[in-house]
Amino acid sequence: MRLRLEFTTEPFDLDEAPAHALAAREVIETAGLDAVDVGPFGNTAEGVPDRVLPAVDALLRRTLEAGATRISLQVNVIGEQAGEDGG
């Protein structure tokens, strides 16, 4: 199974990346995920559950510790790994 993670952290600051946004970027960029896209209005990454789920845990913990007041996230199943039974 492959998962796609989409998330944002708030509050927004268009002048400078807040500490919670920097923490989120670090978590996602070091989690061994694929198709990482980090931007000011939304972030995405893909990977297997064994990497995505721990990254979600770390993302929530680290961004809250860094001052996030709201974290919006969505996780979608986007496909199966090669060789896995789809049924």
Coordinates of N, CA and C in Angstrom, one line a residue:
M1 N 0.8 -1.2 0.0 CA 0.0 0.0 0.0 C 0.9 1.2 0.0
R2 N 0.5 2.2 -0.8 CA 1.1 3.5 -0.7 C 0.2 4.6 -0.2
L3 N 0.7 5.5 0.5 CA -0.1 6.6 1.1 C 0.4 7.9 0.6
R4 N -0.5 8.9 0.5 CA -0.2 10.3 0.2 C -0.6 11.1 1.4
L5 N 0.3 11.9 1.9 CA 0.1 12.8 3.0 C 0.0 14.2 2.5
E6 N -1.0 14.9 2.9 CA -1.1 16.4 2.6 C -1.4 17.1 3.9
F7 N -0.6 18.2 4.1 CA -0.8 18.9 5.4 C -0.5 20.4 5.3
T8 N -1.0 21.1 6.2 CA -0.6 22.5 6.4 C -0.6 22.8 7.9
T9 N 0.3 23.7 8.3 CA 0.3 24.1 9.7 C 0.0 25.6 9.8
E10 N -0.5 26.0 10.9 CA -0.9 27.4 11.1 C -0.4 27.9 12.5
P11 N -0.2 29.1 12.7 CA -0.6 30.3 11.9 C 0.3 30.5 10.7
F12 N -0.2 31.1 9.7 CA 0.6 31.4 8.5 C 1.4 32.7 8.7
D13 N 2.5 32.8 8.1 CA 3.3 34.0 8.1 C 3.9 34.1 6.7
L14 N 3.5 35.0 5.9 CA 4.0 35.1 4.5 C 5.3 35.8 4.4
D15 N 5.7 36.5 5.5 CA 7.0 37.2 5.5 C 8.2 36.3 5.8
E16 N 8.0 35.4 6.7 CA 9.0 34.5 7.2 C 8.4 33.2 7.6
A17 N 9.1 32.1 7.3 CA 8.6 30.8 7.7 C 8.7 30.6 9.2
P18 N 7.5 30.4 9.8 CA 7.5 30.2 11.3 C 8.2 28.9 11.7
A19 N 8.5 28.9 13.0 CA 9.2 27.7 13.5 C 8.5 26.4 13.3
H20 N 7.2 26.4 13.4 CA 6.4 25.2 13.2 C 6.5 24.7 11.7
A21 N 6.6 25.6 10.8 CA 6.7 25.3 9.4 C 8.1 24.7 9.1
L22 N 9.1 25.2 9.7 CA 10.4 24.7 9.6 C 10.6 23.3 10.2
A23 N 9.9 23.1 11.3 CA 9.9 21.8 12.0 C 9.2 20.8 11.1
A24 N 8.1 21.1 10.5 CA 7.4 20.3 9.6 C 8.2 19.9 8.4
R25 N 8.9 20.9 7.8 CA 9.7 20.6 6.7 C 10.8 19.6 7.0
E26 N 11.5 19.8 8.2 CA 12.5 18.9 8.6 C 12.0 17.5 8.8
V27 N 10.9 17.3 9.4 CA 10.3 16.0 9.6 C 10.1 15.3 8.3
I28 N 9.4 16.0 7.4 CA 9.1 15.4 6.1 C 10.3 15.1 5.2
E29 N 11.2 16.0 5.2 CA 12.4 15.8 4.4 C 13.3 14.8 4.9
T30 N 13.2 14.4 6.1 CA 14.1 13.4 6.7 C 13.4 12.0 6.9
A31 N 12.2 11.9 6.5 CA 11.4 10.7 6.8 C 11.5 9.6 5.8
G32 N 12.3 9.9 4.7 CA 12.5 8.8 3.7 C 11.3 8.7 2.8
L33 N 10.5 9.7 2.6 CA 9.3 9.7 1.8 C 9.6 10.1 0.4
D34 N 8.7 9.8 -0.5 CA 8.8 10.1 -2.0 C 8.0 11.3 -2.3
A35 N 8.2 11.9 -3.4 CA 7.4 12.9 -4.0 C 7.1 14.0 -3.0
V36 N 8.2 14.4 -2.3 CA 8.0 15.5 -1.2 C 7.9 16.8 -1.9
D37 N 6.8 17.6 -1.6 CA 6.6 18.9 -2.2 C 6.2 19.8 -1.0
V38 N 7.2 20.7 -0.6 CA 6.9 21.6 0.5 C 6.8 23.0 0.0
G39 N 5.7 23.6 0.4 CA 5.4 25.0 -0.1 C 4.7 25.8 1.0
P40 N 4.5 27.1 0.7 CA 3.9 28.0 1.7 C 2.4 27.7 2.0
F41 N 1.7 27.1 1.1 CA 0.3 26.9 1.3 C -0.2 25.4 1.4
G42 N 0.8 24.5 1.3 CA 0.5 23.1 1.4 C 1.7 22.3 1.2
N43 N 1.7 21.1 1.7 CA 2.8 20.2 1.6 C 2.3 18.8 1.3
T44 N 3.0 18.1 0.5 CA 2.6 16.7 0.2 C 3.8 15.8 0.2
A45 N 3.6 14.5 0.5 CA 4.6 13.5 0.4 C 3.9 12.2 0.3
E46 N 4.6 11.2 -0.3 CA 4.1 9.9 -0.5 C 5.1 8.8 0.1
G47 N 4.5 7.7 0.4 CA 5.4 6.6 0.8 C 4.6 5.4 1.3
V48 N 5.3 4.4 1.8 CA 4.7 3.3 2.4 C 4.3 3.6 3.8
P49 N 3.3 2.9 4.3 CA 2.7 3.2 5.7 C 3.8 3.2 6.8
D50 N 4.8 2.3 6.7 CA 5.8 2.2 7.7 C 6.7 3.5 7.8
R51 N 6.6 4.3 6.7 CA 7.3 5.6 6.8 C 6.4 6.7 7.0
V52 N 5.2 6.7 6.4 CA 4.3 7.8 6.4 C 3.7 7.9 7.9
L53 N 3.3 6.8 8.5 CA 2.6 6.9 9.8 C 3.5 7.4 10.9
P54 N 4.8 7.0 11.0 CA 5.7 7.6 12.0 C 6.0 9.1 11.6
A55 N 6.0 9.4 10.4 CA 6.2 10.8 10.0 C 5.0 11.7 10.4
V56 N 3.8 11.1 10.3 CA 2.6 11.9 10.8 C 2.7 12.1 12.3
D57 N 3.1 11.1 13.1 CA 3.3 11.2 14.5 C 4.3 12.3 14.8
A58 N 5.5 12.2 14.2 CA 6.5 13.2 14.4 C 6.1 14.6 14.0
L59 N 5.4 14.7 12.9 CA 4.9 16.0 12.4 C 4.0 16.6 13.4
L60 N 3.1 15.9 13.9 CA 2.1 16.5 14.9 C 2.9 16.9 16.2
R61 N 3.7 16.1 16.7 CA 4.4 16.4 17.9 C 5.4 17.6 17.7
R62 N 6.2 17.5 16.7 CA 7.2 18.6 16.5 C 6.6 19.9 16.2
T63 N 5.5 20.0 15.3 CA 5.0 21.3 15.0 C 4.2 21.9 16.1
L64 N 3.5 21.0 16.9 CA 2.8 21.6 18.1 C 3.9 22.1 19.1
E65 N 5.0 21.4 19.3 CA 6.0 21.9 20.2 C 6.6 23.2 19.7
A66 N 6.6 23.4 18.4 CA 7.2 24.6 17.8 C 6.2 25.7 17.6
G67 N 5.0 25.6 18.2 CA 4.1 26.7 18.2 C 2.9 26.6 17.2
A68 N 2.7 25.5 16.5 CA 1.5 25.5 15.6 C 0.3 25.5 16.5
T69 N -0.7 26.2 16.0 CA -2.0 26.3 16.7 C -3.1 25.5 15.9
R70 N -2.8 25.1 14.7 CA -3.7 24.2 13.9 C -2.9 23.5 12.9
I71 N -3.2 22.2 12.8 CA -2.5 21.3 11.8 C -3.6 20.6 11.1
S72 N -3.7 20.8 9.8 CA -4.7 20.1 8.9 C -3.9 19.1 8.1
L73 N -4.4 17.8 8.2 CA -3.8 16.8 7.4 C -4.8 15.8 6.9
Q74 N -4.4 15.3 5.8 CA -5.2 14.2 5.1 C -4.2 13.2 4.6
V75 N -4.7 11.9 4.8 CA -3.9 10.8 4.4 C -4.8 9.9 3.4
N76 N -4.3 9.7 2.2 CA -5.1 8.9 1.3 C -4.3 7.7 0.8
V77 N -5.0 6.6 0.6 CA -4.4 5.4 0.0 C -4.4 5.7 -1.5
I78 N -3.2 5.6 -2.1 CA -3.1 6.0 -3.5 C -2.7 4.7 -4.4
G79 N -2.4 3.6 -3.8 CA -2.1 2.5 -4.6 C -1.5 1.4 -3.8
E80 N -1.2 0.3 -4.5 CA -0.5 -0.9 -3.9 C 0.9 -0.9 -4.3
Q81 N 1.8 -1.5 -3.5 CA 3.1 -1.7 -3.9 C 3.2 -2.8 -4.9
A82 N 4.1 -2.8 -5.8 CA 4.3 -3.9 -6.8 C 4.4 -5.2 -6.0
G83 N 3.7 -6.2 -6.5 CA 3.8 -7.5 -5.9 C 2.8 -7.8 -4.8
E84 N 2.0 -6.8 -4.4 CA 1.0 -7.0 -3.3 C -0.3 -7.4 -4.0
D85 N -1.1 -8.1 -3.3 CA -2.4 -8.5 -3.7 C -3.3 -7.4 -3.6
G86 N -4.0 -7.0 -4.6 CA -4.9 -5.8 -4.5 C -6.3 -6.2 -3.9
G87 N -6.6 -7.4 -3.5 CA -7.9 -7.8 -3.1 C -8.1 -7.9 -1.7

